[in-house]
Structures are given as structure tokens and as C-alpha cells.
Short mmCIF file of C-alpha atoms in Angstrom, two decimals:
data_model
loop_
_atom_site.label_atom_id
_atom_site.label_comp_id
_atom_site.label_asym_id
_atom_site.label_seq_id
_atom_site.Cartn_x
_atom_site.Cartn_y
_atom_site.Cartn_z
CA MET G 1 15.57 -14.67 22.74
CA LEU G 2 18.37 -12.89 21.58
CA GLU G 3 18.24 -13.87 17.49
CA LEU G 4 14.17 -12.99 18.04
CA ILE G 5 15.06 -9.34 19.83
CA LYS G 6 17.32 -8.67 16.82
CA VAL G 7 14.98 -9.74 14.54
CA PHE G 8 11.74 -7.30 16.32
CA HIS G 9 15.13 -4.54 16.41
CA GLN G 10 15.31 -4.84 12.85
CA VAL G 11 11.72 -4.27 12.69
CA VAL G 12 11.17 -1.35 14.33
CA GLU G 13 14.46 0.11 12.31
CA SER G 14 12.74 0.09 9.27
CA GLY G 15 8.72 0.65 9.67
CA SER G 16 7.26 -2.91 8.22
CA PHE G 17 7.53 -6.92 8.21
CA SER G 18 8.63 -6.26 4.41
CA GLN G 19 11.70 -4.33 4.76
CA ALA G 20 13.29 -5.99 7.22
CA GLY G 21 12.86 -8.71 5.93
CA LYS G 22 14.80 -7.87 2.76
CA SER G 23 17.32 -6.56 5.37
CA LEU G 24 17.81 -9.60 6.83
CA HIS G 25 17.04 -12.20 3.54
CA MET G 26 13.75 -13.06 5.47
CA ALA G 27 9.56 -13.81 4.33
CA PRO G 28 7.69 -11.02 5.96
CA SER G 29 5.19 -14.03 7.04
CA SER G 30 8.90 -15.07 9.38
CA ILE G 31 8.98 -12.17 10.24
CA ALA G 32 5.85 -12.44 11.90
CA ARG G 33 6.24 -15.92 13.64
CA ASN G 34 9.44 -13.64 15.18
CA ILE G 35 7.48 -11.30 15.84
CA ASP G 36 4.66 -13.20 17.88
CA SER G 37 6.95 -15.34 19.38
CA LEU G 38 9.26 -13.10 20.99
CA GLU G 39 5.38 -11.57 22.29
CA ALA G 40 4.50 -14.33 23.96
CA GLN G 41 7.66 -15.19 25.70
CA LEU G 42 7.45 -11.34 26.72
CA THR G 43 3.84 -12.02 27.62
CA SER G 44 3.39 -8.15 25.57
CA THR G 45 2.12 -7.29 22.93
CA LEU G 46 4.89 -4.74 20.90
CA PHE G 47 3.08 -3.01 17.89
CA LYS G 48 0.60 -1.73 16.41
CA ARG G 49 -0.50 -3.42 13.01
CA SER G 50 -3.19 -2.25 11.32
CA THR G 51 -3.28 -2.85 7.26
CA ARG G 52 -1.59 0.48 6.64
CA GLN G 53 0.55 0.66 9.59
CA LEU G 54 2.70 -0.08 11.95
CA SER G 55 3.85 1.01 15.39
CA LEU G 56 5.56 0.61 18.23
CA THR G 57 3.01 -0.15 21.23
CA GLU G 58 4.38 1.76 24.94
CA GLU G 59 5.28 -1.65 25.90
CA GLY G 60 6.89 -1.61 22.54
CA SER G 61 8.96 1.49 22.56
CA TYR G 62 9.69 1.23 26.94
CA PHE G 63 12.01 -2.87 24.59
CA TYR G 64 13.04 -1.27 21.99
CA LYS G 65 15.03 1.87 24.59
CA GLN G 66 16.11 -1.04 27.23
CA SER G 67 16.87 -4.21 25.27
CA LEU G 68 19.29 -1.71 22.68
CA LYS G 69 22.46 -2.20 24.58
CA LEU G 70 21.72 -5.82 24.37
CA VAL G 71 21.81 -6.50 21.09
CA ILE G 72 25.02 -3.89 20.98
CA ASP G 73 26.98 -5.48 23.56
CA ALA G 74 26.35 -8.85 22.08
CA ASP G 75 27.59 -7.84 18.56
CA THR G 76 30.71 -6.52 20.34
CA LEU G 77 30.90 -9.89 22.47
CA GLN G 78 31.24 -11.60 19.67
CA ALA G 79 33.55 -9.89 17.91
CA GLU G 80 36.11 -9.58 20.95
CA MET G 81 35.57 -12.94 20.52
CA ARG G 82 36.05 -13.34 17.44
CA GLY G 83 38.88 -11.43 17.06
CA ALA G 84 41.61 -11.94 14.02
CA ARG G 85 39.46 -14.70 13.04
CA ASP G 86 37.16 -12.13 11.05
CA THR G 87 38.22 -11.87 7.71
CA PRO G 88 36.42 -9.35 6.30
CA GLN G 89 34.20 -10.48 2.99
CA GLY G 90 30.02 -10.13 2.39
CA MET G 91 28.20 -7.32 0.55
CA LEU G 92 29.36 -3.88 1.48
CA ARG G 93 26.46 -1.56 0.50
CA ILE G 94 28.17 1.92 0.43
CA SER G 95 26.48 5.33 -0.37
CA VAL G 96 28.07 8.72 -1.13
CA PHE G 97 26.28 12.19 -2.26
CA GLU G 98 27.19 12.12 -6.03
CA SER G 99 30.50 14.44 -6.88
CA PHE G 100 32.56 13.11 -3.77
CA GLY G 101 31.52 9.52 -4.60
CA ASN G 102 32.56 9.72 -8.78
CA LEU G 103 36.46 11.75 -7.10
CA CYS G 104 36.33 10.39 -4.00
CA ILE G 105 35.08 7.16 -3.90
CA ALA G 106 34.96 5.37 -7.28
CA PRO G 107 38.63 6.42 -7.55
CA ILE G 108 39.88 3.95 -4.47
CA ILE G 109 37.30 1.19 -4.28
CA PRO G 110 39.94 -1.02 -6.55
CA GLU G 111 42.52 -1.08 -4.56
CA PHE G 112 40.55 -1.74 -1.33
CA LEU G 113 39.26 -4.96 -3.22
CA GLN G 114 42.89 -5.66 -4.02
CA LEU G 115 43.04 -6.10 -0.19
CA TYR G 116 40.18 -7.18 0.06
CA PRO G 117 38.72 -9.59 -2.12
CA GLU G 118 36.43 -11.50 -0.14
CA VAL G 119 34.11 -8.37 -0.01
CA GLN G 120 31.65 -7.55 -3.30
CA VAL G 121 31.29 -2.65 -3.41
CA GLU G 122 27.82 -1.72 -4.46
CA LEU G 123 27.75 2.02 -4.44
CA GLU G 124 25.07 4.00 -5.04
CA LEU G 125 25.81 7.87 -6.26
CA ASP G 126 22.55 9.72 -4.83
CA ASN G 127 22.60 13.70 -3.53
CA LYS G 128 19.64 12.12 -1.23
CA LEU G 129 19.43 11.38 2.41
CA VAL G 130 19.33 7.89 2.50
CA ASP G 131 17.98 5.64 5.32
CA LEU G 132 20.18 2.85 6.54
CA HIS G 133 17.87 0.49 8.00
CA ARG G 134 15.00 0.93 5.56
CA ASP G 135 17.40 1.49 1.99
CA ASN G 136 19.48 -1.67 3.53
CA ILE G 137 22.85 0.78 3.63
CA ASP G 138 25.65 -0.63 5.27
CA LEU G 139 27.82 3.09 5.44
CA ALA G 140 26.64 6.69 3.82
CA ILE G 141 29.10 10.04 2.99
CA ARG G 142 28.10 12.72 3.91
CA ILE G 143 28.89 16.15 4.86
CA GLY G 144 27.39 16.94 8.57
CA VAL G 145 26.72 14.75 12.14
CA PRO G 146 23.61 12.84 11.40
CA GLN G 147 20.79 13.73 13.57
CA ASP G 148 19.59 9.92 14.34
CA SER G 149 21.38 8.77 17.60
CA GLY G 150 20.82 5.80 16.82
CA LEU G 151 23.93 6.28 13.63
CA LYS G 152 27.65 6.58 14.38
CA ALA G 153 30.02 8.63 11.90
CA ARG G 154 33.52 8.76 11.61
CA LYS G 155 34.80 12.05 10.01
CA LEU G 156 36.70 12.17 7.18
CA LEU G 157 37.54 15.49 6.38
CA THR G 158 36.71 19.23 6.55
CA ASN G 159 34.94 20.47 3.56
CA ARG G 160 36.42 23.55 2.88
CA THR G 161 34.99 25.65 0.09
CA LEU G 162 36.44 27.90 -2.26
CA LEU G 163 34.92 30.88 -4.88
CA THR G 164 37.02 30.08 -8.42
CA ALA G 165 36.29 30.66 -12.20
CA SER G 166 38.23 29.87 -15.51
CA PRO G 167 40.52 32.21 -17.06
CA ASN G 168 38.82 33.20 -19.86
CA TYR G 169 35.58 34.53 -17.89
CA LEU G 170 37.42 36.44 -15.80
CA LYS G 171 39.41 38.33 -19.08
CA GLN G 172 35.35 38.59 -20.89
CA HIS G 173 33.78 39.85 -17.23
CA ASN G 174 34.06 43.05 -14.94
CA PRO G 175 37.40 42.30 -12.07
CA ILE G 176 35.55 40.72 -8.70
CA VAL G 177 37.80 42.96 -6.76
CA GLN G 178 35.25 42.11 -3.40
CA PRO G 179 31.87 40.25 -2.99
CA ASN G 180 29.13 42.64 -3.72
CA ASP G 181 30.79 42.28 -7.64
CA LEU G 182 29.57 38.87 -8.08
CA HIS G 183 25.82 41.05 -8.34
CA GLN G 184 27.23 41.50 -11.69
CA HIS G 185 28.28 37.81 -12.35
CA ASN G 186 26.77 34.97 -13.96
CA CYS G 187 26.88 32.34 -10.83
CA LEU G 188 27.08 28.68 -11.52
CA LEU G 189 24.48 27.56 -8.53
CA ILE G 190 23.93 25.25 -6.15
CA SER G 191 19.90 23.94 -6.53
CA GLN G 192 18.81 25.23 -2.22
CA GLN G 193 15.23 25.39 -3.39
CA ARG G 194 14.45 28.57 -2.79
CA GLN G 195 14.23 31.59 -4.35
CA ILE G 196 17.11 33.53 -3.64
CA ASN G 197 20.46 32.23 -3.26
CA HIS G 198 22.98 33.74 -1.46
CA TRP G 199 27.35 33.27 -0.46
CA PHE G 200 28.24 34.30 2.38
CA PHE G 201 32.08 35.56 3.02
CA ASN G 202 33.78 35.78 6.16
CA ARG G 203 37.15 37.67 6.56
CA GLY G 204 38.13 38.72 10.11
CA LYS G 205 35.34 40.05 12.05
CA THR G 206 34.09 41.20 8.55
CA LYS G 207 30.61 39.16 7.08
CA GLN G 208 28.97 40.10 4.39
CA LYS G 209 25.81 37.53 2.79
CA VAL G 210 25.44 38.09 -0.55
CA SER G 211 22.81 37.27 -2.99
CA VAL G 212 23.50 35.38 -6.63
CA ASN G 213 22.03 34.65 -9.32
CA GLY G 214 22.78 33.00 -12.34
CA ASN G 215 21.40 30.41 -15.41
CA PHE G 216 22.90 26.84 -14.58
CA ILE G 217 21.49 25.53 -11.57
CA SER G 218 22.23 21.87 -10.37
CA LYS G 219 21.97 19.55 -7.59
CA GLY G 220 25.18 18.11 -8.29
CA GLY G 221 28.65 19.42 -8.46
CA SER G 222 29.69 18.17 -11.35
CA PRO G 223 28.09 19.70 -14.47
CA LEU G 224 28.55 23.01 -13.20
CA MET G 225 32.08 22.32 -13.03
CA THR G 226 31.91 21.74 -16.36
CA ALA G 227 30.51 25.27 -17.08
CA ALA G 228 33.42 26.94 -14.90
CA LEU G 229 35.34 25.39 -16.55
CA LYS G 230 33.87 26.70 -20.77
CA GLY G 231 34.07 29.40 -19.35
CA GLY G 232 30.69 29.50 -17.89
CA GLY G 233 30.51 31.85 -14.52
CA VAL G 234 31.60 31.50 -11.38
CA LEU G 235 31.10 28.42 -9.38
CA LEU G 236 31.52 28.04 -5.52
CA LEU G 237 32.81 23.96 -4.52
CA SER G 238 33.96 22.70 -2.69
CA GLU G 239 38.06 22.69 -2.42
CA TRP G 240 38.64 18.66 -2.92
CA MET G 241 36.27 19.27 -6.50
CA VAL G 242 38.30 21.88 -8.08
CA ARG G 243 41.48 21.63 -5.89
CA PRO G 244 43.23 19.67 -9.48
CA TYR G 245 41.56 22.33 -11.67
CA LEU G 246 44.01 25.17 -9.77
CA ASP G 247 47.45 23.07 -10.07
CA SER G 248 46.62 22.72 -14.03
CA GLY G 249 45.35 26.58 -14.18
CA GLU G 250 42.09 26.01 -15.66
CA LEU G 251 40.33 27.54 -12.79
CA VAL G 252 41.52 30.65 -10.74
CA GLU G 253 40.72 31.21 -7.31
CA VAL G 254 38.18 34.48 -6.84
CA LEU G 255 38.28 36.82 -3.23
CA PRO G 256 41.49 34.53 -1.80
CA GLN G 257 41.57 36.68 1.00
CA TRP G 258 37.65 35.59 2.04
CA THR G 259 36.53 32.39 3.51
CA VAL G 260 33.30 31.90 1.20
CA ASN G 261 30.05 29.29 2.52
CA HIS G 262 27.06 28.38 0.84
CA TRP G 263 25.44 28.57 4.18
CA GLU G 264 26.30 31.42 7.22
CA GLY G 265 27.30 28.24 9.46
CA GLY G 266 29.64 26.92 7.29
CA SER G 267 30.55 24.66 4.12
CA GLY G 268 30.63 21.33 7.69
CA GLU G 269 32.35 17.96 7.38
CA ILE G 270 32.68 15.32 5.36
CA PHE G 271 31.70 11.91 7.96
CA ALA G 272 31.01 8.43 7.12
CA ILE G 273 28.11 7.02 8.98
CA TYR G 274 26.70 3.57 10.07
CA LYS G 275 25.00 2.37 12.14
CA ALA G 276 25.42 1.89 16.00
CA ALA G 277 23.25 -0.39 16.88
CA GLN G 278 25.78 -3.06 15.61
CA TYR G 279 29.34 -3.90 16.37
CA PRO G 280 30.53 -2.57 12.98
CA LYS G 281 31.37 -5.24 10.60
CA PRO G 282 34.52 -6.55 10.09
CA HIS G 283 33.62 -5.57 6.57
CA ILE G 284 32.52 -2.25 7.23
CA ARG G 285 35.90 -1.59 9.56
CA ALA G 286 38.25 -2.22 6.45
CA PHE G 287 36.71 0.06 4.89
CA LEU G 288 36.32 3.29 7.66
CA ASP G 289 39.82 2.48 8.07
CA PHE G 290 40.74 2.41 4.32
CA LEU G 291 38.71 5.26 4.45
CA ILE G 292 40.51 7.66 6.64
CA SER G 293 44.31 6.24 5.76
CA LYS G 294 43.40 7.67 1.73
CA GLN G 295 42.38 10.99 4.16
CA SER G 296 45.33 11.37 6.06
#
């Protein structure tokens, strides 16, 4: 019955028989037969089925919650019994936001693959949020802790942001000595899908919310970085993006005595996110440990 329960969990998490079939490499008809068999053994109807929608019945919802620990414990026990005999292998699907993926993840993957030659990595660089269950993703790297209680997270690093500009831009424009001076400057903006953009400044007990405007807006940081390096304006981006250019002198930190963020609550932290409904597979555990070692 345990294998039937695992199929049931995948259907719940994927939202459909077809998506569950893709994740489990099974035909939708096979998924349906597994669910029929489980319902027969339980003498309960677990799903309300229609041509447009698949949803849990009250009994199905109860069974899902009660059986979750059973699945986790079974996977954990199996992994413990295998122990060191479990060699990391197989396809590892990773989703990471574009700038961090290009700068911090892609460069270290060759080293990881040298350590674990039986692993294959499929890397998706995408700034949109993904559903790990529906999109069949093993590991996602995102800013902030996930709200989904069915996911686990490991912190990679604090996402500190710095205000910078090129020396040429600063020479050609009015000096920036306080946050409000930014009203007179072209600011390179991360798209927030709102009419007015604000940057939030903190220094000791002093806080300022400054509205900023600019002629270049992007969902990703890389295009804005290129613009800043060419003297296009003032840039607010994560330290891990701008640090090499600060060290080379191609960018200069602006208002270094202030802490500045895109959001009032701060820039957040970067986490590696993975599914909690199973004991992490060896190749997932290996990559998590590898990531942590690289960020320490």
C-alpha cells in the first residue's frame, strides 16, 4: 500500500493525474489505476473528479495529512538503512533566479560534477516562482523562506544590498550626500510591478523612504549591472553581484554610511528550498552540502 500512498501524495502535490505522471514517469492511466486501487483498499473516495478539476474529498484531505508522516518516515528509514551505500546519481533539476544562477551557481557546477560524475544537472534560470511539485524541480534557490509548509529550506547567505554607480556617472552629475539627493538622479530599477518605486534607508535610529525614478527597469539584475558599468545611473543590487566591480574600481559605493534595501523589511536571505515530504535523495543532499561549503 505504501507505493500507492506515494502515488496519491504526488497527485495531491502535482494537482492532476497528468502532472503526477510526468513526475513519476508513469502514464496518467496508470496513475488513475493506482488511485482506484488505493480507494478500493481504503473503501473511501479520495478525490472529486471532473473534466475540469481534481480536488480532495474531506476523507482524502484527512488521509493526506495523516499519511504524510508515514511517507516521510518510510523514506527516512530507507535512506538510513542504505547509509553510505547510496551514491549520488541521477538527474538533479535546479531552479534559480537569473542573476544568482549566472554568477554563483553555474560557475561551481563543473566542480560538483567532477566530485559526483554519476549526477546530471538540469539548470533553469528563471525569475518567476516555481512549484517544486508541479514543475518537477528538486531544488529551488530563492530569496526568503517559503510559505509552503510542505517545503524545507537551508540558508545560503544574507542578501545584503549596496548602492553603487560608476565613477564617470558620479563625475558628470550632482553629488549624492544624502538619500533625498537621489530625486535628481537616474536610478536603475528592479521591476516591482508598482507605479512608484521606493528605496528604504536606515542609519542607526534614522529611517528614510525615498521615491526613485529612472529610464531603465528590468526584472533581472544583470541588464541593470551592464547599464551601471556604462554610466547609465545609480544601482541598488546585492553585494554578491557588485563586489567584483567595487574591488576593480569600475563601481563606487554611494552613501556607504547607510543601509539601503528594496523593501522596508530588508533584502532578506537566500535559501535553497526542497521538498519536505521525502528524505532528500543522495544527489540532493550532496548538492546542498556542496552549496553550503561554497558559501561559508
